Tab-separated table of C-alpha atoms and ligand atoms in Angstrom:
chain	number	residue	atom	x	y	z
A	2	UNK	CA	5.365	97.063	173.318
A	3	UNK	CA	4.998	94.206	170.802
A	4	UNK	CA	1.728	92.342	170.328
A	5	UNK	CA	2.179	88.608	169.812
A	6	UNK	CA	0.145	85.794	168.335
A	7	UNK	CA	1.416	82.382	169.393
A	8	UNK	CA	0.414	79.488	167.137
A	9	UNK	CA	0.895	76.225	169.052
A	10	UNK	CA	1.113	77.846	172.501
A	11	UNK	CA	0.574	74.555	174.378
A	12	UNK	CA	3.494	72.749	172.701
A	13	UNK	CA	7.129	72.585	173.680
A	14	UNK	CA	8.097	75.724	171.707
A	15	UNK	CA	4.898	77.534	172.731
A	16	UNK	CA	5.551	76.944	176.443
A	17	UNK	CA	9.203	78.052	176.096
A	18	UNK	CA	8.043	81.181	174.241
A	19	UNK	CA	5.636	82.088	177.028
A	20	UNK	CA	8.424	81.526	179.548
A	21	UNK	CA	10.557	84.169	177.784
A	22	UNK	CA	7.552	86.502	177.389
A	23	UNK	CA	6.751	86.147	181.109
A	24	UNK	CA	10.190	87.575	181.945
A	25	UNK	CA	9.549	90.752	179.896
A	26	UNK	CA	6.033	92.062	180.541
A	27	UNK	CA	7.168	95.574	179.597
A	28	UNK	CA	8.116	94.443	176.059
A	29	UNK	CA	5.519	91.859	175.010
A	30	UNK	CA	1.767	91.545	175.178
A	31	UNK	CA	0.047	88.300	174.150
A	32	UNK	CA	-2.811	89.057	171.798
A	33	UNK	CA	-3.758	85.519	170.753
A	34	UNK	CA	-2.975	82.009	171.976
A	35	UNK	CA	-3.722	79.007	169.758
A	36	UNK	CA	-3.808	75.332	170.595
A	37	UNK	CA	-5.370	72.213	169.156
A	38	UNK	CA	-6.705	69.925	171.885
A	39	UNK	CA	-4.892	70.655	175.168
A	40	UNK	CA	-7.474	73.020	176.600
A	41	UNK	CA	-6.472	72.527	180.241
A	42	UNK	CA	-3.081	74.026	179.512
A	43	UNK	CA	-4.583	76.699	177.247
A	44	UNK	CA	-7.033	77.643	180.003
A	45	UNK	CA	-4.142	78.196	182.454
A	46	UNK	CA	-2.254	80.218	179.826
A	47	UNK	CA	-5.324	82.417	179.226
A	48	UNK	CA	-5.665	83.137	182.945
A	49	UNK	CA	-2.007	84.134	183.187
A	50	UNK	CA	-1.534	86.101	179.937
A	51	UNK	CA	-5.087	87.408	179.374
A	52	UNK	CA	-4.964	87.330	175.544
A	53	UNK	CA	-7.763	89.002	173.585
A	54	UNK	CA	-8.278	85.766	171.565
A	55	UNK	CA	-7.817	82.032	172.058
A	56	UNK	CA	-8.223	79.552	169.218
A	57	UNK	CA	-8.825	75.801	169.597
A	58	UNK	CA	-9.307	72.897	167.197
A	59	UNK	CA	-13.067	72.279	167.429
A	60	UNK	CA	-16.381	73.962	168.274
A	61	UNK	CA	-16.914	71.557	171.202
A	62	UNK	CA	-13.577	72.473	172.784
A	63	UNK	CA	-14.286	76.155	172.157
A	64	UNK	CA	-17.609	75.856	174.014
A	65	UNK	CA	-15.908	74.124	176.971
A	66	UNK	CA	-13.129	76.698	177.144
A	67	UNK	CA	-15.612	79.609	176.917
A	68	UNK	CA	-17.586	78.264	179.868
A	69	UNK	CA	-14.490	77.793	181.997
A	70	UNK	CA	-13.054	81.227	181.153
A	71	UNK	CA	-16.371	82.936	181.893
A	72	UNK	CA	-16.536	81.199	185.276
A	73	UNK	CA	-12.992	82.455	185.973
A	74	UNK	CA	-13.868	86.011	184.930
A	75	UNK	CA	-11.478	85.988	181.969
A	76	UNK	CA	-12.647	88.054	178.968
A	77	UNK	CA	-10.655	86.148	176.301
A	78	UNK	CA	-12.789	85.494	173.190
A	79	UNK	CA	-12.628	81.875	172.045
A	80	UNK	CA	-12.746	80.840	168.376
A	81	UNK	CA	-12.099	77.559	166.603
A	82	UNK	CA	-10.761	76.074	163.389
A	83	UNK	CA	-8.143	76.817	160.730
A	84	UNK	CA	-9.756	80.054	159.476
A	85	UNK	CA	-9.540	81.510	162.994
A	86	UNK	CA	-5.829	80.590	163.186
A	87	UNK	CA	-5.194	82.588	160.012
A	88	UNK	CA	-7.387	85.468	161.215
A	89	UNK	CA	-5.469	85.981	164.477
A	90	UNK	CA	-2.187	85.723	162.536
A	91	UNK	CA	-2.963	88.703	160.317
A	92	UNK	CA	-4.800	91.042	162.714
A	93	UNK	CA	-3.588	94.604	162.101
A	94	UNK	CA	-2.560	95.065	165.751
A	95	UNK	CA	-0.300	91.967	165.719
A	96	UNK	CA	3.424	92.749	165.426
A	97	UNK	CA	4.935	89.259	165.575
A	98	UNK	CA	3.670	85.703	165.121
A	99	UNK	CA	5.372	82.699	166.682
A	100	UNK	CA	4.723	79.862	164.193
A	101	UNK	CA	4.997	76.808	166.466
A	102	UNK	CA	2.278	74.472	165.240
A	103	UNK	CA	3.749	71.082	164.358
A	104	UNK	CA	3.468	69.825	160.773
A	105	UNK	CA	1.570	70.847	157.673
A	106	UNK	CA	-1.328	72.215	159.768
A	107	UNK	CA	0.861	75.244	160.440
A	108	UNK	CA	1.356	76.244	156.818
A	109	UNK	CA	-1.761	78.316	156.185
A	110	UNK	CA	-1.736	80.432	159.350
A	111	UNK	CA	2.017	80.979	158.977
A	112	UNK	CA	1.545	82.112	155.386
A	113	UNK	CA	-1.298	84.374	156.524
A	114	UNK	CA	1.179	86.100	158.860
A	115	UNK	CA	3.735	86.323	156.048
A	116	UNK	CA	1.213	87.835	153.629
A	117	UNK	CA	0.230	90.402	156.246
A	118	UNK	CA	3.898	91.467	156.459
A	119	UNK	CA	4.370	90.425	160.096
A	120	UNK	CA	7.560	89.577	161.888
A	121	UNK	CA	7.348	85.766	161.643
A	122	UNK	CA	9.284	83.645	164.128
A	123	UNK	CA	9.480	80.323	162.341
A	124	UNK	CA	9.683	77.102	164.378
A	125	UNK	CA	7.274	75.214	162.084
A	126	UNK	CA	9.942	73.958	159.660
A	127	UNK	CA	7.443	71.703	157.854
A	128	UNK	CA	5.737	74.817	156.431
A	129	UNK	CA	8.938	75.946	154.742
A	130	UNK	CA	9.863	72.417	153.612
A	131	UNK	CA	6.476	71.950	151.922
A	132	UNK	CA	6.107	75.340	150.363
A	133	UNK	CA	9.690	76.700	150.102
A	134	UNK	CA	9.514	78.649	146.840
A	135	UNK	CA	5.985	79.980	147.443
A	136	UNK	CA	6.798	80.870	151.039
A	137	UNK	CA	9.986	82.809	150.206
A	138	UNK	CA	8.309	84.605	147.296
A	139	UNK	CA	5.514	85.729	149.640
A	140	UNK	CA	8.061	86.931	152.211
A	141	UNK	CA	9.749	89.061	149.541
A	142	UNK	CA	6.491	90.469	148.207
A	143	UNK	CA	5.009	91.372	151.597
A	144	UNK	CA	8.198	92.593	153.280
A	145	UNK	CA	7.594	90.218	156.200
A	146	UNK	CA	10.616	89.649	158.445
A	147	UNK	CA	11.378	85.944	158.754
A	148	UNK	CA	13.447	84.922	161.778
A	149	UNK	CA	14.442	81.280	162.309
A	150	UNK	CA	13.684	79.608	165.650
A	151	UNK	CA	15.118	76.211	164.768
A	152	UNK	CA	18.336	76.291	166.803
A	153	UNK	CA	20.607	75.417	163.848
A	154	UNK	CA	19.105	78.039	161.566
A	155	UNK	CA	19.057	80.617	164.302
A	156	UNK	CA	22.767	79.886	164.854
A	157	UNK	CA	23.474	80.269	161.113
A	158	UNK	CA	21.443	83.488	161.029
A	159	UNK	CA	23.548	84.815	163.921
A	160	UNK	CA	26.770	83.723	162.169
A	161	UNK	CA	26.019	85.280	158.769
A	162	UNK	CA	26.824	88.947	158.145
A	163	UNK	CA	24.069	91.313	159.379
A	164	UNK	CA	21.710	92.014	156.470
A	165	UNK	CA	22.763	88.864	154.515
A	166	UNK	CA	20.723	89.041	151.331
A	167	UNK	CA	20.875	85.434	150.149
A	168	UNK	CA	23.988	85.940	148.011
A	169	UNK	CA	26.549	83.474	149.409
A	170	UNK	CA	29.328	84.478	147.049
A	171	UNK	CA	28.944	88.216	147.688
A	172	UNK	CA	29.149	87.539	151.432
A	173	UNK	CA	32.197	85.289	151.125
A	174	UNK	CA	30.314	82.283	152.498
A	175	UNK	CA	31.627	78.921	151.284
A	176	UNK	CA	29.517	76.444	153.261
A	177	UNK	CA	26.912	76.020	155.975
A	178	UNK	CA	27.801	73.400	158.588
A	179	UNK	CA	24.559	72.043	160.043
A	180	UNK	CA	25.183	70.264	163.325
A	181	UNK	CA	23.141	67.275	164.476
A	182	UNK	CA	23.219	65.393	167.769
A	183	UNK	CA	22.628	62.048	166.029
A	184	UNK	CA	19.612	61.423	168.286
A	185	UNK	CA	19.072	58.547	170.715
A	186	UNK	CA	20.124	55.787	168.255
A	187	UNK	CA	23.528	57.045	167.142
A	188	UNK	CA	25.218	53.992	168.675
A	189	UNK	CA	22.341	51.461	168.713
A	190	UNK	CA	23.186	48.354	166.621
A	191	UNK	CA	21.399	48.797	163.272
A	192	UNK	CA	19.843	45.323	163.658
A	193	UNK	CA	18.065	46.494	166.851
A	194	UNK	CA	16.435	49.571	165.267
A	195	UNK	CA	13.392	47.714	163.884
A	196	UNK	CA	12.263	46.897	167.437
A	197	UNK	CA	12.697	50.280	169.176
A	198	UNK	CA	9.570	51.717	170.829
A	199	UNK	CA	8.030	55.194	170.483
A	200	UNK	CA	9.141	56.044	174.035
A	201	UNK	CA	12.742	55.064	173.259
A	202	UNK	CA	12.624	57.135	170.067
A	203	UNK	CA	11.261	60.147	171.969
A	204	UNK	CA	13.967	60.029	174.664
A	205	UNK	CA	16.308	62.566	173.060
A	206	UNK	CA	19.717	62.831	174.772
A	207	UNK	CA	19.957	66.662	174.730
A	208	UNK	CA	16.650	68.347	173.856
A	209	UNK	CA	13.141	68.022	175.291
A	210	UNK	CA	10.673	68.422	172.395
A	211	UNK	CA	7.265	67.365	171.053
A	212	UNK	CA	6.864	63.718	170.012
A	213	UNK	CA	6.820	64.244	166.240
A	214	UNK	CA	10.107	66.178	166.095
A	215	UNK	CA	11.621	63.740	168.617
A	216	UNK	CA	10.943	60.824	166.245
A	217	UNK	CA	12.276	62.946	163.367
A	218	UNK	CA	15.478	63.427	165.375
A	219	UNK	CA	15.744	59.686	165.996
A	220	UNK	CA	15.428	58.897	162.241
A	221	UNK	CA	17.467	62.031	161.397
A	222	UNK	CA	14.654	63.114	159.083
A	223	UNK	CA	14.769	66.213	161.274
A	224	UNK	CA	18.209	67.032	159.842
A	225	UNK	CA	16.908	66.294	156.349
A	226	UNK	CA	14.021	68.722	156.859
A	227	UNK	CA	16.483	71.244	158.282
A	228	UNK	CA	18.695	70.955	155.203
A	229	UNK	CA	15.702	71.868	153.051
A	230	UNK	CA	14.789	74.616	155.523
A	231	UNK	CA	18.345	76.030	155.251
A	232	UNK	CA	18.202	75.898	151.472
A	233	UNK	CA	15.197	78.247	151.494
A	234	UNK	CA	16.095	80.472	154.431
A	235	UNK	CA	19.620	81.221	153.226
A	236	UNK	CA	19.363	80.522	149.461
A	237	UNK	CA	22.161	77.956	149.590
A	238	UNK	CA	22.269	74.846	147.346
A	239	UNK	CA	22.248	71.353	148.880
A	240	UNK	CA	25.917	70.686	148.056
A	241	UNK	CA	26.939	73.698	150.151
A	242	UNK	CA	25.170	72.389	153.274
A	243	UNK	CA	27.160	69.842	155.248
A	244	UNK	CA	25.657	67.799	158.067
A	245	UNK	CA	28.073	67.330	160.978
A	246	UNK	CA	27.275	64.975	163.848
A	247	UNK	CA	28.115	66.759	167.092
A	248	UNK	CA	26.726	64.729	170.013
A	249	UNK	CA	27.022	67.450	172.696
A	250	UNK	CA	24.647	69.898	170.892
A	251	UNK	CA	26.693	72.847	172.167
A	252	UNK	CA	27.643	74.245	168.753
A	253	UNK	CA	24.253	74.916	167.187
A	254	UNK	CA	25.680	75.291	163.636
A	255	UNK	CA	28.440	77.142	161.785
A	256	UNK	CA	29.142	79.251	158.709
A	257	UNK	CA	32.400	78.664	156.828
A	258	UNK	CA	33.857	81.630	154.927
A	259	UNK	CA	36.201	81.691	151.925
A	260	UNK	CA	39.059	83.114	154.007
A	261	UNK	CA	39.062	80.030	156.257
A	262	UNK	CA	37.078	81.608	159.102
A	263	UNK	CA	34.375	79.470	160.657
A	264	UNK	CA	31.797	81.394	162.689
A	265	UNK	CA	29.283	79.643	164.898
A	266	UNK	CA	26.900	80.077	167.820
A	267	UNK	CA	27.394	78.068	171.009
A	268	UNK	CA	25.209	77.654	174.046
A	269	UNK	CA	23.370	75.222	176.240
A	270	UNK	CA	20.726	73.256	174.336
A	271	UNK	CA	17.716	75.327	175.432
A	272	UNK	CA	15.206	76.660	172.882
A	273	UNK	CA	14.652	79.794	174.962
A	274	UNK	CA	17.929	81.128	173.485
A	275	UNK	CA	16.797	81.216	169.819
A	276	UNK	CA	13.289	82.244	170.911
A	277	UNK	CA	14.609	85.216	172.912
A	278	UNK	CA	17.026	86.110	170.116
A	279	UNK	CA	14.250	86.243	167.517
A	280	UNK	CA	11.739	87.971	169.804
A	281	UNK	CA	14.108	90.806	170.640
A	282	UNK	CA	16.066	90.964	167.363
A	283	UNK	CA	18.188	93.010	166.824
A	284	UNK	CA	18.378	93.607	170.573
A	285	UNK	CA	19.262	91.003	173.230
A	286	UNK	CA	17.146	90.043	176.215
A	287	UNK	CA	17.526	87.691	179.153
A	288	UNK	CA	16.100	84.224	178.359
A	289	UNK	CA	16.400	82.293	181.626
A	290	UNK	CA	19.104	80.060	180.121
A	291	UNK	CA	22.057	79.015	182.285
A	292	UNK	CA	25.394	80.374	181.030
A	293	UNK	CA	27.505	77.904	179.051
A	294	UNK	CA	30.140	76.244	181.246
A	295	UNK	CA	32.922	75.173	178.861
A	296	UNK	CA	34.880	73.500	181.666
A	297	UNK	CA	31.919	71.290	182.529
A	298	UNK	CA	31.533	70.356	178.843
A	299	UNK	CA	35.298	69.787	178.515
A	300	UNK	CA	35.184	68.391	174.968
A	301	UNK	CA	33.348	68.742	171.664
A	302	UNK	CA	33.159	65.775	169.260
A	303	UNK	CA	32.391	65.585	165.535
A	304	UNK	CA	31.562	62.686	163.180
A	305	UNK	CA	30.368	62.109	159.624
A	306	UNK	CA	26.662	61.167	159.360
A	307	UNK	CA	25.973	57.483	158.618
A	308	UNK	CA	23.551	57.340	155.670
A	309	UNK	CA	23.067	53.562	156.005
A	310	UNK	CA	21.935	53.911	159.611
A	311	UNK	CA	19.814	56.975	158.774
A	312	UNK	CA	18.189	56.405	155.337
A	313	UNK	CA	15.792	59.331	155.960
A	314	UNK	CA	18.706	61.728	155.562
A	315	UNK	CA	19.403	60.353	152.072
A	316	UNK	CA	15.679	60.570	151.212
A	317	UNK	CA	15.639	64.242	152.159
A	318	UNK	CA	18.692	64.906	149.944
A	319	UNK	CA	16.880	63.123	147.130
A	320	UNK	CA	13.738	65.256	147.577
A	321	UNK	CA	15.743	68.461	147.755
A	322	UNK	CA	17.608	67.592	144.525
A	323	UNK	CA	14.356	66.586	142.775
A	324	UNK	CA	12.756	69.947	143.668
A	325	UNK	CA	9.162	70.892	142.755
A	326	UNK	CA	6.630	68.976	144.852
A	327	UNK	CA	9.187	66.387	146.095
A	328	UNK	CA	9.872	68.072	149.470
A	329	UNK	CA	6.103	68.405	150.088
A	330	UNK	CA	5.728	64.708	149.249
A	331	UNK	CA	8.615	63.806	151.566
A	332	UNK	CA	7.126	65.840	154.388
A	333	UNK	CA	3.603	64.456	154.014
A	334	UNK	CA	4.788	60.830	153.818
A	335	UNK	CA	6.966	61.424	156.869
A	336	UNK	CA	4.091	62.916	158.888
A	337	UNK	CA	1.848	59.936	158.092
A	338	UNK	CA	4.616	57.397	158.788
A	339	UNK	CA	5.689	59.011	162.088
A	340	UNK	CA	2.075	59.109	163.228
A	341	UNK	CA	1.705	55.389	162.354
A	342	UNK	CA	4.893	54.619	164.306
A	343	UNK	CA	3.768	56.639	167.350
A	344	UNK	CA	0.428	54.767	167.269
A	345	UNK	CA	2.111	51.360	167.149
A	346	UNK	CA	1.006	50.542	163.594
A	347	UNK	CA	4.481	50.262	162.034
A	348	UNK	CA	8.009	49.707	163.283
A	349	UNK	CA	10.712	52.361	163.450
A	350	UNK	CA	12.596	51.265	160.316
A	351	UNK	CA	9.337	51.161	158.312
A	352	UNK	CA	9.190	54.979	158.530
A	353	UNK	CA	11.920	55.289	155.884
A	354	UNK	CA	10.333	52.494	153.807
A	355	UNK	CA	7.005	54.326	153.654
A	356	UNK	CA	8.664	57.586	152.625
A	357	UNK	CA	10.841	55.913	149.968
A	358	UNK	CA	7.852	54.129	148.424
A	359	UNK	CA	5.735	57.278	148.385
A	360	UNK	CA	8.573	59.225	146.752
A	361	UNK	CA	8.814	56.431	144.141
A	362	UNK	CA	5.051	56.365	143.522
A	363	UNK	CA	4.127	60.058	143.416
A	364	UNK	CA	5.317	62.043	140.366
A	365	UNK	CA	7.164	65.317	140.933
A	366	UNK	CA	5.164	68.325	139.704
A	367	UNK	CA	5.743	72.086	139.785
A	368	UNK	CA	4.388	73.850	142.862
A	369	UNK	CA	4.055	77.578	142.356
A	370	UNK	CA	0.973	78.424	144.443
A	371	UNK	CA	-0.359	77.530	147.887
A	372	UNK	CA	-3.109	75.482	146.201
A	373	UNK	CA	-0.627	73.313	144.285
A	374	UNK	CA	1.405	72.771	147.477
A	375	UNK	CA	-1.716	71.676	149.365
A	376	UNK	CA	-2.660	69.362	146.496
A	377	UNK	CA	0.820	67.752	146.532
A	378	UNK	CA	0.458	67.292	150.302
A	379	UNK	CA	-2.956	65.666	149.845
A	380	UNK	CA	-1.790	63.287	147.088
A	381	UNK	CA	1.233	62.149	149.121
A	382	UNK	CA	-0.833	61.588	152.277
A	383	UNK	CA	-3.328	59.502	150.306
A	384	UNK	CA	-0.490	57.414	148.834
A	385	UNK	CA	1.052	56.889	152.291
A	386	UNK	CA	-2.294	55.865	153.836
A	387	UNK	CA	-2.930	53.463	150.969
A	388	UNK	CA	0.459	51.886	151.505
A	389	UNK	CA	-0.181	51.489	155.241
A	390	UNK	CA	-3.615	49.956	154.599
A	391	UNK	CA	-2.130	47.471	152.122
A	392	UNK	CA	0.157	46.197	154.919
A	393	UNK	CA	3.061	46.323	152.469
A	394	UNK	CA	5.169	47.770	155.281
A	395	UNK	CA	5.421	46.602	158.880
B	30	LIG	P1	4.532	70.004	170.161
B	30	LIG	O1	3.926	68.738	169.696
B	30	LIG	O2	5.075	70.062	171.542
B	30	LIG	O3	3.455	71.194	170.018
B	30	LIG	C1	2.701	71.351	168.871
B	30	LIG	C2	1.717	72.497	169.022
B	30	LIG	O4	0.957	72.563	167.796
B	30	LIG	C3	0.707	72.312	170.149
B	30	LIG	O5	0.448	73.557	170.746
B	30	LIG	C4	-0.542	71.824	169.430
B	30	LIG	O6	-1.735	72.230	170.085
B	30	LIG	C5	-0.436	72.529	168.097
B	30	LIG	N1	-1.110	71.799	167.021
B	30	LIG	C6	-0.894	70.511	166.639
B	30	LIG	N2	-1.698	70.193	165.604
B	30	LIG	C7	-2.440	71.298	165.336
B	30	LIG	C8	-3.463	71.597	164.390
B	30	LIG	N3	-3.889	70.679	163.508
B	30	LIG	N4	-3.995	72.834	164.410
B	30	LIG	C9	-3.587	73.757	165.287
B	30	LIG	N5	-2.620	73.534	166.211
B	30	LIG	C10	-2.064	72.326	166.225
B	30	LIG	O7	5.653	70.388	169.096
B	30	LIG	P2	6.967	71.275	169.315
B	30	LIG	O8	8.079	70.400	169.743
B	30	LIG	O9	6.649	72.496	170.114
B	30	LIG	O10	7.289	71.691	167.800
B	30	LIG	C11	6.557	72.701	167.132
B	30	LIG	C12	7.260	73.041	165.829
B	30	LIG	O11	8.534	73.587	166.134
B	30	LIG	C13	7.530	71.820	164.938
B	30	LIG	O12	7.399	72.186	163.607
B	30	LIG	C14	8.975	71.469	165.260
B	30	LIG	O13	9.623	70.841	164.176
B	30	LIG	C15	9.561	72.849	165.509
B	30	LIG	N6	10.748	72.834	166.370
B	30	LIG	C16	10.642	72.407	167.652
B	30	LIG	C17	11.765	72.374	168.472
B	30	LIG	C18	11.691	71.941	169.917
B	30	LIG	O14	12.682	72.021	170.618
B	30	LIG	N7	10.556	71.479	170.418
B	30	LIG	C19	13.001	72.782	167.950
B	30	LIG	C20	13.074	73.211	166.638
B	30	LIG	C21	11.928	73.243	165.854
B	31	LIG	MG1	16.748	71.985	164.946
C-alpha cells in the first residue's frame, strides 16, 4: 500500500490521478489532497478519498472547508498556505508525491518532496525549468526517485534503457525526438493570430488540460519548456533534442539510437497512461484508457516546427543556451504574460513580445540555490509587470 500526497488535486492532472487511484484501492491510499481555490471540488474529493490532510490557499477557505467537512462527518484536517503544502509533501508516512500544481507555485513543495527522498511524480514542468540544476542536484543527494508525468518525457523514459543514468553516449542514444501536436493554431494564418481569444487558444485539438498549459501549447512555449525539462531529466544538450510536429499526438516521443533504431511510446492522448505508468513503476496497472486503434488512426504525419509562427519556441532555445537564471526568467515572464492574455489585458502575439523584452532586460546570473532561483523568478516577474503597466505591449 502506497501513501500519496497529491499537490494540485483539483486540476486536470489531479483529477486524472484520482481517477487512476480510484481503480486501485488495494494499492494506493490518499494521505493529503491540496488545492488552491476550488474548494467545492476539494470537498467532494475529501468525502470520497478520506485523506488525513487537505491543504487550501487561504485561511478563509480553510475555515469554510473545515465547517463543511465537519457537517459531513469527515475527519480530514484542513491546513492552508505554502508551508502546509511543503509539510504534507515530506511527511514520513508519504511514499509518493504527485507534483501537479501549475507554475512556479509548485516549486517549493515539489522540492520538499525531493529533499525528503520521496518518489516524485513530476507534472509541474515549470519547477524543473526554473530550478533545473538545483532540482537535479537535490534529487541526486536525497536519492529521491523522479518519474516524469509529462507525456513526452514519460514516453522518452519508457523508451530509454532501464536504469539510464544520464550518459547518452554510454547508452548509445543519439537524439531525443520530442513530438508536439502544434496546438490549435498550426494552420491559422499568422496575420490572424494577434486577434485570437483565450477560449480559442484553450481549445486544444487532442488534449484537455488546464488553461495555462493550453495557452502554452497554442504558443508552443509548452514545447520550449519541455525541451528544457528534457535537458534536465535526461542530461541531454539542446542540440540533441529535436522537436517534431506530429498532429495526431499518438506517438508521445521517441529515442533515436546510434544503430539506427528509433524507440517510442504510442497510445491514445490520455494523461491517465503516464500517470498510471509512474504510479505503478516498474509494474503496470490498468488506467481506464481505451486501447489504441491503429486502423481508426490510419495515418501518422510529421512536420518541421515553424519558428516564425511560434517565436516562443525560439525564445526557449535561447534561454536554454544562455543557461543560469535565463530559464527561470523565461518561465516567470511567460507566466505573467499568459495570465495577462487570459485576463484580456494583452493579445496572443504579445505573449512572445513580453518574454523577449524581459529576456533582453534581465541579466543572466548564476543560480545555484533555491533562494537564487526564487530571486531570479521575482526579478523577472517584476520586469514583466512593469512592461505590462507601461503599455509598451498590446
Ligand atoms: P490546472 O490548472 O488544471 O490545475 C492546477 C492545479 O494547481 C489546481 O489543483 C490548482 O488548485 C493548483 N494550484 C494553482 N495555483 C496554486 C497555488 N498558488 N498554490 C497551490 N496550488 C495551486 O493545471 P493542469 O493542466 O492540471 O497542469 C498542472 C501541471 O501539470 C502544470 O505544470 C502543467 O504544465 C503540467 N502538465 C499538465 C498536463 C495536462 O494534460 N493537463 C500535461 C502535462 C503536464
Ligand atoms: Mg507534454
